[in-house]
Tab-separated table of C-alpha atoms in Angstrom:
chain	number	residue	atom	x	y	z
A	1	MET	CA	-25.579	9.681	10.556
A	2	ASP	CA	-26.195	10.236	6.862
A	3	LYS	CA	-23.215	12.584	6.684
A	4	PHE	CA	-20.907	9.944	8.196
A	5	ARG	CA	-22.289	7.346	5.787
A	6	THR	CA	-21.681	9.659	2.841
A	7	LEU	CA	-18.152	10.404	4.045
A	8	PHE	CA	-17.418	6.685	4.511
A	9	GLN	CA	-18.709	5.880	1.017
A	10	HIS	CA	-16.534	8.650	-0.406
A	11	PHE	CA	-13.414	7.257	1.260
A	12	GLN	CA	-14.357	3.741	0.212
A	13	SER	CA	-14.816	4.680	-3.439
A	14	SER	CA	-11.882	7.077	-3.725
A	15	SER	CA	-8.484	5.427	-3.651
A	16	GLU	CA	-6.690	8.784	-3.414
A	17	SER	CA	-8.716	9.785	-0.358
A	18	VAL	CA	-7.831	6.530	1.361
A	19	MET	CA	-4.143	6.986	0.584
A	20	ASN	CA	-4.223	10.579	1.837
A	21	GLY	CA	-5.882	9.387	5.033
A	22	ILE	CA	-3.196	6.753	5.553
A	23	CYS	CA	-0.506	9.359	4.885
A	24	LEU	CA	-2.035	11.691	7.492
A	25	LEU	CA	-2.286	8.830	9.969
A	26	LEU	CA	1.394	7.952	9.511
A	27	ALA	CA	2.309	11.606	10.026
A	28	MET	CA	0.374	11.722	13.294
A	29	VAL	CA	1.975	8.467	14.431
A	30	THR	CA	5.391	9.949	13.605
A	31	VAL	CA	4.774	13.001	15.788
A	32	LYS	CA	3.521	10.803	18.619
A	33	LEU	CA	6.495	8.441	18.382
A	34	TYR	CA	9.027	11.267	18.455
A	35	SER	CA	7.356	13.036	21.368
A	36	SER	CA	7.296	9.828	23.423
A	37	PHE	CA	10.849	8.754	22.536
A	38	ASN	CA	13.416	8.878	25.328
A	39	PHE	CA	16.666	10.184	23.838
A	40	ASN	CA	19.868	9.000	25.586
A	41	CYS	CA	23.153	9.829	23.905
A	42	PRO	CA	26.007	7.425	24.851
A	43	CYS	CA	28.443	10.365	25.252
A	44	LEU	CA	31.335	8.316	23.878
A	45	ALA	CA	33.525	9.641	21.110
A	46	ARG	CA	33.192	6.468	19.035
A	47	TYR	CA	29.441	6.046	19.278
A	48	ASN	CA	28.008	9.555	19.428
A	49	ALA	CA	27.944	10.054	15.663
A	50	LEU	CA	26.650	6.520	15.044
A	51	TYR	CA	23.826	6.907	17.562
A	52	GLY	CA	22.836	10.427	16.533
A	53	LEU	CA	22.845	9.815	12.771
A	54	GLY	CA	21.212	6.427	13.231
A	55	LEU	CA	18.365	7.965	15.202
A	56	LEU	CA	18.088	10.735	12.634
A	57	PHE	CA	17.810	8.486	9.550
A	58	THR	CA	16.861	4.946	10.631
A	59	PRO	CA	13.254	5.696	11.752
A	60	PRO	CA	12.580	7.665	8.534
A	61	ILE	CA	13.687	4.656	6.485
A	62	ALA	CA	11.315	2.430	8.468
A	63	LEU	CA	8.490	4.944	8.068
A	64	PHE	CA	9.206	5.188	4.344
A	65	LEU	CA	8.925	1.409	3.958
A	66	CYS	CA	5.708	1.441	6.008
A	67	GLY	CA	4.346	4.112	3.686
A	68	LEU	CA	5.156	1.956	0.662
A	69	LEU	CA	3.533	-1.088	2.247
A	70	ALA	CA	0.394	0.805	3.265
A	71	ASN	CA	-0.043	2.348	-0.178
A	72	ARG	CA	-1.878	-0.040	-2.477
A	73	GLN	CA	-0.757	1.874	-5.546
A	74	SER	CA	2.839	0.763	-4.950
A	75	MET	CA	1.879	-2.842	-5.732
A	76	VAL	CA	-0.235	-1.690	-8.673
A	77	MET	CA	2.784	0.218	-10.016
A	78	VAL	CA	5.100	-2.797	-9.721
A	79	GLU	CA	2.536	-5.107	-11.329
A	80	GLU	CA	1.993	-2.670	-14.189
A	81	TRP	CA	5.749	-2.356	-14.663
A	82	ARG	CA	6.472	-6.098	-14.636
A	83	ARG	CA	3.405	-7.429	-16.438
A	84	PRO	CA	3.754	-8.909	-19.955
A	85	GLY	CA	2.674	-6.731	-22.831
A	86	GLY	CA	0.016	-9.013	-24.269
A	87	HIS	CA	-2.816	-7.238	-26.090
A	88	ARG	CA	-2.245	-3.999	-24.175
A	89	ARG	CA	0.828	-1.841	-24.527
A	90	LYS	CA	2.568	-0.545	-21.420
A	91	ASP	CA	2.705	3.234	-21.022
A	92	PRO	CA	5.821	4.408	-19.129
A	93	GLY	CA	4.034	7.666	-18.333
A	94	ILE	CA	1.451	5.839	-16.208
A	95	ILE	CA	4.225	4.086	-14.293
A	96	ARG	CA	6.003	7.387	-13.701
A	97	TYR	CA	2.774	9.012	-12.501
A	98	LEU	CA	2.099	6.130	-10.089
A	99	CYS	CA	5.702	6.235	-8.855
A	100	SER	CA	5.475	9.988	-8.224
A	101	SER	CA	2.185	9.607	-6.359
A	102	VAL	CA	3.515	6.755	-4.222
A	103	LEU	CA	6.763	8.546	-3.356
A	104	GLN	CA	5.009	11.797	-2.414
A	105	ARG	CA	2.809	10.017	0.112
A	106	ALA	CA	5.520	7.696	1.415
A	107	LEU	CA	7.990	10.552	2.024
A	108	ALA	CA	5.608	12.609	4.177
A	109	ALA	CA	6.166	10.756	7.465
A	110	PRO	CA	9.998	10.433	7.091
A	111	LEU	CA	10.347	14.146	6.329
A	112	ILE	CA	8.266	15.013	9.382
A	113	TRP	CA	10.562	12.882	11.560
A	114	ILE	CA	13.703	14.518	10.129
A	115	LEU	CA	12.255	18.014	10.566
A	116	LEU	CA	11.246	17.306	14.160
A	117	ALA	CA	14.678	15.872	14.945
A	118	LEU	CA	16.493	18.851	13.395
A	119	LEU	CA	14.299	21.439	15.084
A	120	ASP	CA	14.711	19.683	18.425
A	121	GLY	CA	18.481	19.479	17.961
A	122	LYS	CA	19.261	16.565	20.306
A	123	CYS	CA	20.271	14.151	17.548
A	124	PHE	CA	22.407	16.767	15.850
A	125	VAL	CA	24.188	17.715	19.076
A	126	CYS	CA	24.896	14.059	19.860
A	127	ALA	CA	26.122	13.265	16.349
A	128	PHE	CA	28.422	16.268	15.811
A	129	SER	CA	29.579	17.261	19.278
A	130	SER	CA	32.934	15.554	18.737
A	131	SER	CA	33.364	17.277	15.357
A	132	VAL	CA	33.253	20.853	16.639
A	133	ASP	CA	36.333	22.988	16.012
A	134	PRO	CA	37.670	23.827	19.516
A	135	GLU	CA	39.397	26.956	18.204
A	136	LYS	CA	36.013	28.650	17.933
A	137	PHE	CA	35.677	28.588	21.730
A	138	LEU	CA	38.118	30.263	24.138
A	139	ASP	CA	37.387	27.867	27.010
A	140	PHE	CA	39.472	25.088	25.422
A	141	ALA	CA	42.719	27.045	25.335
A	142	ASN	CA	44.088	25.459	28.529
A	143	MET	CA	43.127	21.855	27.635
A	144	THR	CA	45.160	19.171	25.944
A	145	PRO	CA	43.771	17.595	22.720
A	146	SER	CA	42.770	14.416	24.550
A	147	GLN	CA	40.917	16.415	27.210
A	148	VAL	CA	39.185	18.449	24.505
A	149	GLN	CA	37.948	15.301	22.738
A	150	LEU	CA	36.742	13.822	26.014
A	151	PHE	CA	34.984	17.057	26.927
A	152	LEU	CA	33.301	17.386	23.519
A	153	ALA	CA	32.062	13.787	23.714
A	154	LYS	CA	30.388	14.612	27.055
A	155	VAL	CA	28.623	17.736	25.755
A	156	PRO	CA	25.219	15.984	25.124
A	157	CYS	CA	25.216	14.681	28.721
A	158	LYS	CA	24.630	17.824	30.757
A	159	GLU	CA	24.387	15.849	34.026
A	160	ASP	CA	27.880	14.396	33.667
A	161	GLU	CA	30.317	15.565	36.357
A	162	LEU	CA	32.931	16.609	33.801
A	163	VAL	CA	30.676	19.119	32.018
A	164	ARG	CA	28.102	19.984	34.690
A	165	ASN	CA	27.591	23.770	34.959
A	166	SER	CA	30.348	24.343	32.403
A	167	PRO	CA	29.993	27.468	30.215
A	168	ALA	CA	31.941	25.706	27.439
A	169	ARG	CA	29.396	22.866	27.312
A	170	LYS	CA	26.525	25.337	27.087
A	171	ALA	CA	28.292	27.259	24.329
A	172	VAL	CA	28.980	24.146	22.225
A	173	SER	CA	25.475	22.784	22.769
A	174	ARG	CA	23.892	26.126	21.882
A	175	TYR	CA	26.047	26.401	18.745
A	176	LEU	CA	25.106	22.935	17.493
A	177	ARG	CA	21.434	23.358	18.372
A	178	CYS	CA	21.259	26.643	16.460
A	179	LEU	CA	22.950	25.032	13.473
A	180	SER	CA	20.516	22.109	13.598
A	181	GLN	CA	17.488	24.407	13.754
A	182	ALA	CA	18.841	26.494	10.879
A	183	ILE	CA	19.141	23.362	8.733
A	184	GLY	CA	15.668	22.227	9.774
A	185	TRP	CA	13.978	25.531	8.954
A	186	SER	CA	15.877	25.751	5.658
A	187	LEU	CA	14.663	22.265	4.729
A	188	ALA	CA	11.093	23.135	5.701
A	189	LEU	CA	11.243	26.348	3.657
A	190	LEU	CA	12.649	24.462	0.659
A	191	LEU	CA	9.859	21.888	0.789
A	192	ILE	CA	7.195	24.587	1.089
A	193	VAL	CA	8.647	26.514	-1.871
A	194	LEU	CA	8.776	23.364	-4.012
A	195	ALA	CA	5.180	22.477	-3.138
A	196	PHE	CA	4.090	26.057	-3.858
A	197	LEU	CA	5.812	26.104	-7.240
A	198	ALA	CA	4.427	22.695	-8.201
A	199	ARG	CA	0.916	23.788	-7.241
A	200	CYS	CA	1.015	27.191	-8.887
A	201	LEU	CA	2.983	26.430	-12.045
A	202	ARG	CA	1.147	23.242	-13.021
A	203	PRO	CA	-1.910	25.086	-14.455
A	204	CYS	CA	0.445	27.109	-16.651
A	205	PHE	CA	1.284	24.027	-18.741
A	206	ASP	CA	-0.828	21.817	-20.949
A	207	GLN	CA	-3.016	19.585	-18.764
A	208	THR	CA	-3.781	16.985	-21.444
A	209	ILE	CA	-0.964	14.602	-20.598
A	210	PHE	CA	-1.538	14.997	-16.868
A	211	LEU	CA	-5.262	14.236	-17.185
A	212	GLN	CA	-4.561	11.214	-19.391
A	213	ARG	CA	-2.022	9.737	-17.008
A	214	ARG	CA	-4.226	10.404	-14.003
A	215	TYR	CA	-7.195	8.774	-15.714
A	216	TRP	CA	-5.339	5.652	-16.786
A	217	SER	CA	-3.571	5.273	-13.447
A	218	ASN	CA	-6.979	5.325	-11.735
A	219	TYR	CA	-8.238	2.895	-14.348
A	220	VAL	CA	-5.449	0.402	-13.656
A	221	ASP	CA	-6.180	0.553	-9.918
A	222	LEU	CA	-9.957	0.186	-10.340
A	223	GLU	CA	-9.573	-2.585	-12.905
A	224	GLN	CA	-7.506	-4.655	-10.507
A	225	LYS	CA	-10.040	-4.062	-7.718
A	226	LEU	CA	-12.950	-5.126	-9.929
A	227	PHE	CA	-11.055	-8.197	-11.084
A	228	ASP	CA	-10.344	-9.227	-7.481
A	229	GLU	CA	-13.990	-8.682	-6.532
A	230	THR	CA	-15.177	-10.716	-9.520
A	231	CYS	CA	-12.756	-13.515	-8.656
A	232	CYS	CA	-14.093	-13.614	-5.099
A	233	GLU	CA	-17.661	-13.656	-6.407
A	234	HIS	CA	-16.861	-16.439	-8.845
A	235	ALA	CA	-15.031	-18.487	-6.199
A	236	ARG	CA	-18.027	-18.251	-3.864
A	237	ASP	CA	-20.560	-19.193	-6.538
A	238	PHE	CA	-18.330	-21.941	-7.950
A	239	ALA	CA	-17.881	-23.449	-4.477
A	240	HIS	CA	-21.647	-23.220	-3.934
A	241	ARG	CA	-22.335	-25.077	-7.157
A	242	CYS	CA	-19.737	-27.741	-6.346
A	243	VAL	CA	-21.328	-28.336	-2.932
A	244	LEU	CA	-24.801	-28.535	-4.469
A	245	HIS	CA	-23.528	-30.978	-7.079
A	246	PHE	CA	-21.968	-33.146	-4.353
A	247	PHE	CA	-25.167	-33.238	-2.295
A	248	ALA	CA	-27.247	-33.988	-5.393
A	249	SER	CA	-24.912	-36.873	-6.284
A	250	MET	CA	-25.049	-38.269	-2.745
A	251	GLN	CA	-28.844	-37.975	-2.733
A	252	SER	CA	-29.100	-39.915	-5.987
A	253	GLU	CA	-26.744	-42.611	-4.689
A	254	MET	CA	-28.610	-42.965	-1.390
A	255	ARG	CA	-31.933	-43.111	-3.230
A	256	ALA	CA	-30.615	-45.858	-5.528
A	257	ARG	CA	-29.424	-47.910	-2.538
A	258	GLY	CA	-32.766	-47.434	-0.788
A	259	LEU	CA	-34.675	-48.605	-3.843
A	260	ARG	CA	-32.601	-51.799	-4.104
A	261	ARG	CA	-33.157	-52.555	-0.421
A	262	ASP	CA	-36.860	-51.868	-0.630
A	263	SER	CA	-37.263	-54.048	-3.734
A	264	ALA	CA	-36.100	-57.111	-1.764
A	265	GLY	CA	-38.534	-56.687	1.158
A	266	ARG	CA	-41.432	-54.651	-0.186
A	267	GLY	CA	-43.907	-54.989	-2.956
A	268	PRO	CA	-44.713	-51.854	-4.900
A	269	GLU	CA	-42.052	-49.176	-5.212
A	270	THR	CA	-42.605	-45.656	-4.101
A	271	PRO	CA	-42.658	-43.311	-7.062
A	272	GLU	CA	-39.370	-41.466	-7.374
A	273	ARG	CA	-39.515	-37.724	-7.055
A	274	PRO	CA	-37.702	-35.798	-9.762
A	275	GLU	CA	-34.338	-34.328	-8.886
A	276	PRO	CA	-34.404	-30.671	-8.085
A	277	PRO	CA	-32.860	-28.472	-10.738
A	278	GLU	CA	-29.587	-26.720	-10.266
A	279	GLY	CA	-31.350	-23.609	-9.097
A	280	LEU	CA	-31.445	-24.883	-5.499
A	281	ASP	CA	-29.801	-21.697	-4.507
A	282	GLY	CA	-32.954	-19.758	-5.126
A	283	GLY	CA	-31.923	-18.517	-8.546
A	284	SER	CA	-28.880	-16.695	-7.229
A	285	GLY	CA	-26.579	-18.315	-9.777
A	286	LYS	CA	-25.030	-15.859	-12.177
A	287	ALA	CA	-25.258	-16.557	-15.886
A	288	HIS	CA	-21.709	-15.355	-16.438
A	289	LEU	CA	-20.420	-18.019	-14.016
A	290	ARG	CA	-22.080	-21.037	-15.630
A	291	ALA	CA	-19.622	-21.127	-18.539
A	292	ILE	CA	-16.735	-21.750	-16.104
A	293	SER	CA	-17.275	-25.252	-14.790
A	294	SER	CA	-13.841	-26.782	-14.125
A	295	GLN	CA	-10.555	-26.027	-12.438
A	296	GLU	CA	-8.699	-26.103	-15.754
A	297	GLN	CA	-10.912	-23.354	-17.168
A	298	VAL	CA	-10.372	-21.140	-14.115
A	299	ASP	CA	-6.585	-21.664	-14.223
A	300	HIS	CA	-6.561	-20.878	-17.937
A	301	LEU	CA	-8.530	-17.661	-17.424
A	302	LEU	CA	-6.304	-16.475	-14.576
A	303	SER	CA	-3.160	-17.271	-16.570
A	304	THR	CA	-4.557	-15.460	-19.605
A	305	TRP	CA	-5.462	-12.409	-17.503
A	306	TYR	CA	-1.907	-12.176	-16.178
A	307	SER	CA	-0.045	-12.887	-19.419
A	308	SER	CA	-2.316	-11.018	-21.819
A	309	LYS	CA	-4.450	-8.179	-20.494
A	310	PRO	CA	-7.448	-7.363	-22.734
A	311	PRO	CA	-7.082	-4.425	-25.135
A	312	LEU	CA	-8.564	-1.120	-24.052
A	313	ASP	CA	-11.065	-1.097	-26.902
A	314	LEU	CA	-14.651	-2.139	-26.217
A	315	THR	CA	-15.415	-2.182	-29.948
A	316	ALA	CA	-12.752	-4.813	-30.631
A	317	SER	CA	-13.665	-8.406	-31.357
A	318	SER	CA	-14.439	-10.420	-28.226
A	319	GLY	CA	-13.254	-13.711	-29.693
A	320	LEU	CA	-10.241	-13.806	-27.401
A	321	TRP	CA	-12.350	-13.139	-24.322
A	322	GLY	CA	-15.473	-15.146	-24.961
A	323	CYS	CA	-15.594	-16.700	-21.469
A	324	GLY	CA	-13.694	-14.269	-19.290
A	325	LEU	CA	-14.311	-13.399	-15.663
A	326	SER	CA	-16.543	-10.380	-16.016
A	327	HIS	CA	-19.707	-9.028	-14.522
A	328	ARG	CA	-21.573	-9.507	-17.785
A	329	ALA	CA	-23.170	-12.691	-19.050
A	330	PRO	CA	-21.171	-14.646	-21.649
A	331	THR	CA	-22.192	-14.395	-25.253
A	332	VAL	CA	-24.349	-17.380	-26.248
A	333	VAL	CA	-24.447	-18.440	-29.867
A	334	PRO	CA	-28.027	-18.507	-31.215
A	335	GLY	CA	-29.473	-21.996	-31.346
A	336	THR	CA	-27.337	-23.295	-28.449
A	337	ARG	CA	-28.096	-23.691	-24.772
A	338	ALA	CA	-25.759	-23.531	-21.773
A	339	SER	CA	-25.481	-26.817	-19.905
A	340	PRO	CA	-27.496	-26.814	-16.652
A	341	HIS	CA	-25.049	-29.161	-14.929
A	342	THR	CA	-21.700	-28.487	-13.345
A	343	ASP	CA	-18.741	-30.597	-14.356
A	344	VAL	CA	-16.720	-31.213	-11.231
């Protein structure tokens, strides 16, 4: 059980591991979809190429878009590309690194579909059966051009009466299937060679730029995650304080009405108990949240975060970010005290 917990924590803390897992899952779904797909070529001269090429390239496009949607770094890349400069300069190298990482993972499932389709050969036979040169086959010598086109269109349908048990159909189908498999294996070999060269030749070059871009791309992703988590934490605590303030106000109002009613019918007044302090939540209030006590302040902070990201220098002056949404307590000027009440 401890091993599974450790593995889960590793996947939860590592964005790359999560993205690799999603990429592997999409690849497995691709194999399952193709194996369960029922291929039926229309066997019509006008629609064979449209159906075959559409089945060869349309699912990969859909899988590519699914890969982009499932990869969180794609949104981080677009946000980093479109964000205003502010106090932090934009590095095109980080955007290129994120784009390369996103495309590598998103292209895995589409390439698997294309390779499976080419190695199987059904899509290729359906798409290009009408484009075969009849002069390469001796069985078409006694046919008219219209009969040849009709026969070639029926090649993918081996149960059709026109081409059933025909040696010419088997020859054309075998020729196209071999061509499709040759293209598929060539593509697979090319991809393997490119991956091998990229893996083996990368250590031969200076790794400084690569390490810098990898570090800052991970930083941008983690920074956005931490900001979202802090916003959720602040929203929860801010809502808690607003609810406590509302109940405290209603309690004071009800107590005042009760005192006026009792003063008309009773003699001595019951001593009023002091109002409970704001720490009704058991001291769970965060000091860094008390400085943000109105909707205008929250809107201003969110707008400032979007339009002007903080500089990547912890030694810089914090005057611009004196009351930001962070996990640390705000800086309090000596001799002053934070207000214990919430302004709602």
